[in-house]
Coordinates of C-alpha atoms in Angstrom, one line a residue:
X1 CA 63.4 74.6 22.1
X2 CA 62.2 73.3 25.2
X3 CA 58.8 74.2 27.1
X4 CA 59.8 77.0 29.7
X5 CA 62.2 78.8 26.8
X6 CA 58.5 78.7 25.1
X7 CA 57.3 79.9 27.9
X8 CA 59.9 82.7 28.4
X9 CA 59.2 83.9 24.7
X10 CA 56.0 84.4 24.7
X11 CA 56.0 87.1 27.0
X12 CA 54.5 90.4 25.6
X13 CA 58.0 91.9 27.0
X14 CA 60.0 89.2 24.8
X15 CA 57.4 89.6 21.7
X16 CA 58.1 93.4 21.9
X17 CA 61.9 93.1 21.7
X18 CA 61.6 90.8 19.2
X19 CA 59.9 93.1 16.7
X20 CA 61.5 95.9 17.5
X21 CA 65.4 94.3 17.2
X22 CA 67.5 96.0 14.1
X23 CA 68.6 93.2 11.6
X24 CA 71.8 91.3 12.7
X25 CA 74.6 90.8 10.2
X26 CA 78.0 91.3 12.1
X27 CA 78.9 89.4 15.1
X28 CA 79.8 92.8 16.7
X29 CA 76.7 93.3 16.2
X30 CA 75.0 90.6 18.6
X31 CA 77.6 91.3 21.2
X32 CA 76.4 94.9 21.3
X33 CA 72.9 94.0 21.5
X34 CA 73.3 91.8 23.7
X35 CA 75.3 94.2 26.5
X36 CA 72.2 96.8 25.7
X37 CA 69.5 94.4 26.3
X38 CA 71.5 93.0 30.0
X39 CA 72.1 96.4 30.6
X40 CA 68.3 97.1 30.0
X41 CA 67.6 94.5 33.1
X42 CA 66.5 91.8 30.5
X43 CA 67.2 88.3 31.9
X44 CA 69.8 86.4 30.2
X45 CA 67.1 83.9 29.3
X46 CA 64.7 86.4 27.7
X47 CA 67.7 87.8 25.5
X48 CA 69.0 84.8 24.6
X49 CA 65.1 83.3 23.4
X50 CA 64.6 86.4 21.4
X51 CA 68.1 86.4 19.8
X52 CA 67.7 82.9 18.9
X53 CA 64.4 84.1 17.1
X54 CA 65.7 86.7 15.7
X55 CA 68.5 84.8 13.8
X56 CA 65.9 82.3 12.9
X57 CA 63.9 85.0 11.6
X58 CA 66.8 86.4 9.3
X59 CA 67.3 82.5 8.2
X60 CA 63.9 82.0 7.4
X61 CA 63.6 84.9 4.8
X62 CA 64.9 82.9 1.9
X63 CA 61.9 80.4 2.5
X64 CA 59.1 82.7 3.9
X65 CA 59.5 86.2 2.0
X66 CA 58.3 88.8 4.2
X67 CA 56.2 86.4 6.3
X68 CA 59.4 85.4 8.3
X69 CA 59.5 89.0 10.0
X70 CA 56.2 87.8 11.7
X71 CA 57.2 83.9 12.2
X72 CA 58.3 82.0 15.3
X73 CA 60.7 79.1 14.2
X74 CA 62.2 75.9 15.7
X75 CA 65.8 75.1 14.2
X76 CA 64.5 71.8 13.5
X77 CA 61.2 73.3 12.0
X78 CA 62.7 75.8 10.5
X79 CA 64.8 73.1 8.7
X80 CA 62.1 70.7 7.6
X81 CA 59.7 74.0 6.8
X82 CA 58.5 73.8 3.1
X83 CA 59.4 77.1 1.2
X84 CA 55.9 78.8 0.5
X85 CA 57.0 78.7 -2.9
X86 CA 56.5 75.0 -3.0
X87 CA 53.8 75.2 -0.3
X88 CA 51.8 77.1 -2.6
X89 CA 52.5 74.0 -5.0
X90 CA 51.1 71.9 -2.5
X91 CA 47.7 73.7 -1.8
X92 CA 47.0 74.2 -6.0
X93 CA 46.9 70.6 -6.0
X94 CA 44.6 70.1 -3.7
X95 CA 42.6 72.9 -5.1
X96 CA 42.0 70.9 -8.1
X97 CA 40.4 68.0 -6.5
X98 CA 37.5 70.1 -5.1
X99 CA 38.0 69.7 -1.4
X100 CA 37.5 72.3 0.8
X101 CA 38.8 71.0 3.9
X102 CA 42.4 70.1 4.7
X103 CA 43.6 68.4 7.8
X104 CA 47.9 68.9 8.0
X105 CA 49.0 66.0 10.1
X106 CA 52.4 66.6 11.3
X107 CA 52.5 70.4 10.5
X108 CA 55.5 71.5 11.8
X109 CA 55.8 75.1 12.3
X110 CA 52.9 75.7 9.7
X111 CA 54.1 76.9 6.6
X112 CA 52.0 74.1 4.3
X113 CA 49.1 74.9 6.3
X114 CA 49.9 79.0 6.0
X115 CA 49.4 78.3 2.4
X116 CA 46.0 76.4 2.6
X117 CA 44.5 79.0 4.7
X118 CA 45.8 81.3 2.4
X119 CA 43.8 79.4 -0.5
X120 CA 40.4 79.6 1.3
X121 CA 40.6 76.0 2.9
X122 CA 39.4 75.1 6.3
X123 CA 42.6 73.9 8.1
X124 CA 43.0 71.8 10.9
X125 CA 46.7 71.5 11.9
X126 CA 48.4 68.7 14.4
X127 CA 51.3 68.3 15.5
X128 CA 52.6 65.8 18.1
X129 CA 55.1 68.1 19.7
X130 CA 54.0 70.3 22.1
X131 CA 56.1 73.4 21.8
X132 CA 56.3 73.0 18.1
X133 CA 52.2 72.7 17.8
X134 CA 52.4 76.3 20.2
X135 CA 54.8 77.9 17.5
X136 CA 52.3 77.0 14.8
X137 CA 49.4 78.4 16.7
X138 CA 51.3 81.7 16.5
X139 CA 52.7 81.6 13.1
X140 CA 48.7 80.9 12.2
X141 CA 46.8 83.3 14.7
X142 CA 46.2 85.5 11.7
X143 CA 43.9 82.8 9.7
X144 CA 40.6 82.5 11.6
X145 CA 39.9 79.6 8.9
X146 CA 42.8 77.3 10.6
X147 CA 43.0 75.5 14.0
X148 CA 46.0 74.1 15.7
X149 CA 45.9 70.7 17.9
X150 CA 48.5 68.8 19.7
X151 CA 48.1 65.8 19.5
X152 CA 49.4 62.1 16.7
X153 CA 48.0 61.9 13.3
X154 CA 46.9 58.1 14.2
X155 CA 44.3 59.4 17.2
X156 CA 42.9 62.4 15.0
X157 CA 39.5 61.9 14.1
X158 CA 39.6 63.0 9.9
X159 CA 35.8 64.6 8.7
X160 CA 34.4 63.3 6.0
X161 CA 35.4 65.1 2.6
X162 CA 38.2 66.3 4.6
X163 CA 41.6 65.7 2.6
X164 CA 44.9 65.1 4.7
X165 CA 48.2 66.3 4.0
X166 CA 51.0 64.5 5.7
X167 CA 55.2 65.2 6.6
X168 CA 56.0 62.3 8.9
X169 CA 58.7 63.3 11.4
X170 CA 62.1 61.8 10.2
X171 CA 63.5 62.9 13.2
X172 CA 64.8 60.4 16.3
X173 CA 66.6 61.4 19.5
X174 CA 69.9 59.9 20.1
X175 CA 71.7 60.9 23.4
X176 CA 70.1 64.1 23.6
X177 CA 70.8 65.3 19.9
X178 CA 67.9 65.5 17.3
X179 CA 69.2 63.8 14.5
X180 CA 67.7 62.8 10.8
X181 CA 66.7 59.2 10.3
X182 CA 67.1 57.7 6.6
X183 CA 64.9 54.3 7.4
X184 CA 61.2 54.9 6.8
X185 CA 60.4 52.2 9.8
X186 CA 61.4 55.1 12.0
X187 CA 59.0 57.5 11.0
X188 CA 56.0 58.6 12.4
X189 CA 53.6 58.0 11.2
X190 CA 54.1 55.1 9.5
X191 CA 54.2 55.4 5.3
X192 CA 51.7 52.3 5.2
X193 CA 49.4 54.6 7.8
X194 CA 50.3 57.6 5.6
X195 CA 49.4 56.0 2.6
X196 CA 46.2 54.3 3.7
X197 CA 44.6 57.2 3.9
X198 CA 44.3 57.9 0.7
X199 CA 41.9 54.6 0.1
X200 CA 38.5 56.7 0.6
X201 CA 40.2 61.1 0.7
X202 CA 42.8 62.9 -1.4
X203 CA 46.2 63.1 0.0
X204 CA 49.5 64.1 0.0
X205 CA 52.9 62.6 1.5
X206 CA 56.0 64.9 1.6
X207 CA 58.6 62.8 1.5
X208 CA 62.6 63.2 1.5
X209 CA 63.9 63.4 -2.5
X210 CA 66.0 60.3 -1.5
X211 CA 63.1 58.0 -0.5
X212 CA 63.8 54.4 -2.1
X213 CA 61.7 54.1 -4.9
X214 CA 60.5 50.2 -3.6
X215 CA 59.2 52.1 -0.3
X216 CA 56.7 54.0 -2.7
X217 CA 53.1 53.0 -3.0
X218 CA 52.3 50.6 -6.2
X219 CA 49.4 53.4 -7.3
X220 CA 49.2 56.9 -7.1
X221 CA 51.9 59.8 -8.5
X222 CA 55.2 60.1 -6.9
X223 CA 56.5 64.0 -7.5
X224 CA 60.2 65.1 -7.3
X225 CA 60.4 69.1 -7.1
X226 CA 63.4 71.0 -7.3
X227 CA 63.7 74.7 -7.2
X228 CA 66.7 76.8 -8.8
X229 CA 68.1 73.0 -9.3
X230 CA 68.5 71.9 -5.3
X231 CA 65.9 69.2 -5.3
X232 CA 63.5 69.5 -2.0
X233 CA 61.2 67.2 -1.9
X234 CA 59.3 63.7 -3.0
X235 CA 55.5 63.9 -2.9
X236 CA 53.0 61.1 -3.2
X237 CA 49.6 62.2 -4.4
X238 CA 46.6 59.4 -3.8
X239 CA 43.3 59.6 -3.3
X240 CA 42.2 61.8 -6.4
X241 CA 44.7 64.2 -6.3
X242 CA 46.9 61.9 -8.6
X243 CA 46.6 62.5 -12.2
X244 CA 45.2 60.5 -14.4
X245 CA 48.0 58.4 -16.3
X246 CA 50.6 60.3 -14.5
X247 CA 52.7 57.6 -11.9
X248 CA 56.1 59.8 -12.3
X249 CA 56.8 63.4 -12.2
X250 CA 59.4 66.1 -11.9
X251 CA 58.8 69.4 -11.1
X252 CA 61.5 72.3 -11.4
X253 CA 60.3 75.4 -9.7
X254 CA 62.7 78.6 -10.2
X255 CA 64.4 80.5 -7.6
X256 CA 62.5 83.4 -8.2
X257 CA 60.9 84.8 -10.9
X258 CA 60.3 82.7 -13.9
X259 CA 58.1 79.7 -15.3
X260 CA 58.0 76.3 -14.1
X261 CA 58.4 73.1 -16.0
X262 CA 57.5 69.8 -15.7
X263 CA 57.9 66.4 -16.8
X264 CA 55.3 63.8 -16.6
X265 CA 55.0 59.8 -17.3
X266 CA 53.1 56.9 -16.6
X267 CA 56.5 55.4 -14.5
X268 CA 60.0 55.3 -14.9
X269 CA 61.4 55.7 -18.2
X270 CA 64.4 53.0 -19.6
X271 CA 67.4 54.8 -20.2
X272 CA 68.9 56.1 -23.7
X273 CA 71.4 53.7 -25.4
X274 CA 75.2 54.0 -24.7
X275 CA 77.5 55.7 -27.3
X276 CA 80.7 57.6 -27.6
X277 CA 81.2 61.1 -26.0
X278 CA 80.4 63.9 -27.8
X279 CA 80.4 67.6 -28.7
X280 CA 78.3 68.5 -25.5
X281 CA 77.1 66.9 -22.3
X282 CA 73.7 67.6 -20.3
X283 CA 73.1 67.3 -16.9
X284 CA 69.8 66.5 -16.2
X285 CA 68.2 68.2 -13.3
X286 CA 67.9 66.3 -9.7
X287 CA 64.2 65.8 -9.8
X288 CA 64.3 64.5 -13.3
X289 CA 67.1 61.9 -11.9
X290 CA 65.5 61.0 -9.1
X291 CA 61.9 60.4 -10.7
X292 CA 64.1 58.1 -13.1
X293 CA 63.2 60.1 -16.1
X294 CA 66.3 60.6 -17.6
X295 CA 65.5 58.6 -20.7
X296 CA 63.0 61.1 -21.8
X297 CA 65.1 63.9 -21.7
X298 CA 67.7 62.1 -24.0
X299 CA 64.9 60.9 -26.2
X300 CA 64.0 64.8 -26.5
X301 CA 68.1 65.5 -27.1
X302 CA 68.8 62.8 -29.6
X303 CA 70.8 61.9 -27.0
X304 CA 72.9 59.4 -25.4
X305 CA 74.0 58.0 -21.8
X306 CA 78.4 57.9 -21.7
X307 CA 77.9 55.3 -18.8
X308 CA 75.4 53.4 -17.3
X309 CA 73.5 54.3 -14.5
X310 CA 75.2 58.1 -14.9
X311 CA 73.2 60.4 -15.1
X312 CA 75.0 62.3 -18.3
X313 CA 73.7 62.8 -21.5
X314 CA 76.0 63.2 -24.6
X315 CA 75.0 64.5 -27.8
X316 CA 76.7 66.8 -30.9
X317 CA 74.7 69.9 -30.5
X318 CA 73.7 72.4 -28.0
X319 CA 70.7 72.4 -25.6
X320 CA 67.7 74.5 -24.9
X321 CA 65.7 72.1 -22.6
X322 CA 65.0 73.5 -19.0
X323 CA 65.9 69.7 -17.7
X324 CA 69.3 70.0 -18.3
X325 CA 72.2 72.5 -17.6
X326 CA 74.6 72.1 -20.4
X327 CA 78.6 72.1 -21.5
X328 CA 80.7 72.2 -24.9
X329 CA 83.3 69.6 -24.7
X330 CA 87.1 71.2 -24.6
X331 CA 88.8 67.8 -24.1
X332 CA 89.0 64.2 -22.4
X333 CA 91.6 63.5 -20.8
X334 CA 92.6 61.1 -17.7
X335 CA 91.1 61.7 -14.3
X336 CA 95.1 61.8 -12.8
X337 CA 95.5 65.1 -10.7
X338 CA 99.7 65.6 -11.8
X339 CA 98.2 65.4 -15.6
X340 CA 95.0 68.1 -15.3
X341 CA 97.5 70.4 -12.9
X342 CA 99.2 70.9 -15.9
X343 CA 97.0 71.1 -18.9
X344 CA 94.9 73.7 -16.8
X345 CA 98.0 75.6 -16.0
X346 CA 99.3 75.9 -19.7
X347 CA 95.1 77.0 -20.9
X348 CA 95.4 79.9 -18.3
X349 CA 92.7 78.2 -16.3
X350 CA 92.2 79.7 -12.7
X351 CA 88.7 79.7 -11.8
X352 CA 87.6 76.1 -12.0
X353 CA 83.7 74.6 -11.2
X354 CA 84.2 70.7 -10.6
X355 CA 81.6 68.5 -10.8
X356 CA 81.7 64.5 -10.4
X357 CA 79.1 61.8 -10.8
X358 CA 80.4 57.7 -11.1
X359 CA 83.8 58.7 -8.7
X360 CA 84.7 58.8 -5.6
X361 CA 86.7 62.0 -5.6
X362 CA 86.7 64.5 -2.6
X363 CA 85.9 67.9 -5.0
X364 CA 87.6 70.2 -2.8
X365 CA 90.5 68.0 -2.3
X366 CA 91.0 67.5 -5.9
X367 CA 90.7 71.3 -6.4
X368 CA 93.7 71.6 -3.9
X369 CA 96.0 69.0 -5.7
X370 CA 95.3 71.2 -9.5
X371 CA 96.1 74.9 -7.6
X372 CA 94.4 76.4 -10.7
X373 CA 95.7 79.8 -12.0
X374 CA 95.1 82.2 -14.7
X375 CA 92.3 84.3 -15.7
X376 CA 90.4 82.0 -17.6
X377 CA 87.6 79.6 -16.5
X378 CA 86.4 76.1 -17.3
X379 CA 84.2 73.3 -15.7
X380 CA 85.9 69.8 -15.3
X381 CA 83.7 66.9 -15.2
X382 CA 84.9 63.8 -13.3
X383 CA 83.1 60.8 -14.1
X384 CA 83.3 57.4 -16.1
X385 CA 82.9 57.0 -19.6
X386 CA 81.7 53.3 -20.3
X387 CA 84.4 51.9 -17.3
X388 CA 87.0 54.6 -17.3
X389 CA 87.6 57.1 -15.2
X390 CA 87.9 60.6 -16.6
X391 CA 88.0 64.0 -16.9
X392 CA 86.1 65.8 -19.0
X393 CA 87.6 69.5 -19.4
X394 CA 84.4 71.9 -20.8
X395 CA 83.1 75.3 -20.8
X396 CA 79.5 75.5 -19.2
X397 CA 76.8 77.1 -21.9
X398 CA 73.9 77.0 -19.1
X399 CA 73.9 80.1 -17.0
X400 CA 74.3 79.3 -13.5
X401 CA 71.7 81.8 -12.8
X402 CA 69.5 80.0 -15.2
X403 CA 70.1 76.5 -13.7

């Protein structure tokens, strides 16, 4: 979104429209609306700004609840947005260091900000982005306890007691398309700026889940959360709102109702011995991979690692842990497409849930190649045991609801 579709948007004829649009689920539907509204007299740039919105609007929900219906979004902002879910997360922690004062540099379209106003904090918000700092304004009119600038995080002046929580834009433009950097020297601001601050304040860094581990500071926490299993985040917590003795964590928050668990340790924990396959294999969840905390997990199974560096534990009985989803062994056989075609066909297999870690196998290729039919389902595992590649036919004994 550039400045004048801002600008055409928050009109109090586009605002109205907006709020008063019927949800959109068909296509047909668009196309209708959209020959009403021209017909109306609506300029096409007016309809087209609040159908944009409105399609944001009916995206966001699965982040934002009932809050979305209210919410101006950015694609890109509503992209990088934190679920208020996790948000929530964010604003407990800093609840527990005492702080009363929050300053969100590089808040995007709000929603980590939403949730510390919604705690009681006084909230300054920045955002270098013009248009993006505007939307946030909106999206936090309601809270007279937060204030929105436009401005960098390096030329904001931080109060004293004031703690800072920081997302620093891993965006770059290359011809004229906003696209997602991977190298931590591109983003803004810097981690060593981001980092720094939390020598005399409480912080805490959102980063991506795939953030190299050697890019992470030597002290404070460094928190993977996942929620219903899709890991969203990396978090560094310095300043006082680490834990004591804590340096690695993973967080798995549930899609919905239910509790959350956590696993904690002072780092990274070595990995369980190697061994044979047996009865059953766990998958530990994302966050507990990526915090490299997999050994603990085994430790807790009596369990064993069929590879290294593969994240799969093996063990004789079945699992109850919330770090894991889990599967009964049916058979090992060779990962050769001709071979599994056939062994699924004469099982009755046709509903088939592939899963591979240690190969590099296309999933939905591979599915092609087997044509699975029948009535019957199974999961098939592709993966190394030791050096060979394999395939692991099982039946899954973790709910996929419950993963």
């Amino acid at each position: 979104m550039d400045r004048d579709e801002l600008l055409t948007l928050l009109t109090p004829d586009a605002m109205r429209l907006l709020d008063e649009l019927p949800p959109l689920v068909e296509e047909h539907d668009v196309v209708a609306l959209v020959s009403r509204l021209r017909a109306e007299g609506h300029s096409p740039e007016l309809v087209a700004a609040v159908l944009t919105q409105a399609n944001f609007r009916r995206k966001a929900a699965a982040k934002f609840g009932p809050f979305a219906a209210r919410m101006l979004f950015t694609d890109a902002g509503l992209q990088q947005a934190t679920r208020l879910q996790v948000a929530a997360h964010h604003a407990a922690r800093f609840r527990a260091t005492g702080v009363t004062k929050i300053a969100d540099l590089g808040c995007g379209i709000g929603a980590d900000s939403m949730a510390f106003a919604t705690l009681g904090f006084d909230v300054r918000s920045l955002d270098a982005d013009e248009v993006t700092a505007a939307i946030a304004t909106h999206n936090l009119a309601v809270f007279p306890n937060a204030e929105v600038f436009h401005g960098t995080a390096e030329a904001f002046a931080l109060e004293e007691g004031e703690a800072a929580w920081l997302d620093p834009a891993r965006r770059h433009t290359e011809r004229s398309r906003d696209r997602r950097s991977h190298n931590p020297a591109d983003w803004s601001p810097s981690l060593d700026f981001a980092f720094g601050l939390g020598d005399d304040r409480p912080i805490g860094v959102k980063l991506g889940p795939g953030i190299p581990h050697e890019a992470l500071p030597s002290d404070g926490e460094a928190q993977w959360v996942s929620v219903g299993g899709d890991v969203v985040e990396a978090t560094v917590w310095r300043g006082g709102a680490e834990r004591e003795g804590v340096g690695r964590s993973a967080l798995l928050l549930p899609r919905g109702e239910g509790p959350a668990h956590e696993l904690t340790a002072s780092g990274p924990a070595p990995d369980a011995k190697l061994g044979p396959l047996g009865e059953y294999l766990h998958e530990p969840d994302g966050a507990v991979i990526r915090a490299e905390l997999i050994g603990l997990v085994a430790a807790e199974l009596e369990g064993r690692m069929i590879s290294p560096s593969i994240a799969w534990i093996t063990n004789d009985s079945p699992a109850t842990s919330p770090f894991v989803q889990s599967f009964r062994v049916l058979e090992e056989l060779p990962l050769d497409a001709a071979k599994l075609k056939r062994e699924l066909r004469s099982r009755g297999i046709g509903r088939v849930e592939i899963k591979k870690r240690g190969v590099d196998v296309d999933p939905a290729a591979f599915r092609q190649r087997l044509q699975p039919k029948g009535d019957g389902e199974a999961t098939l595992i592709l993966t190394r045991i030791g050096e060979r590649r394999r395939a692991i036919l099982a039946e899954r004994t973790t709910p996929v609801s419950a993963a």
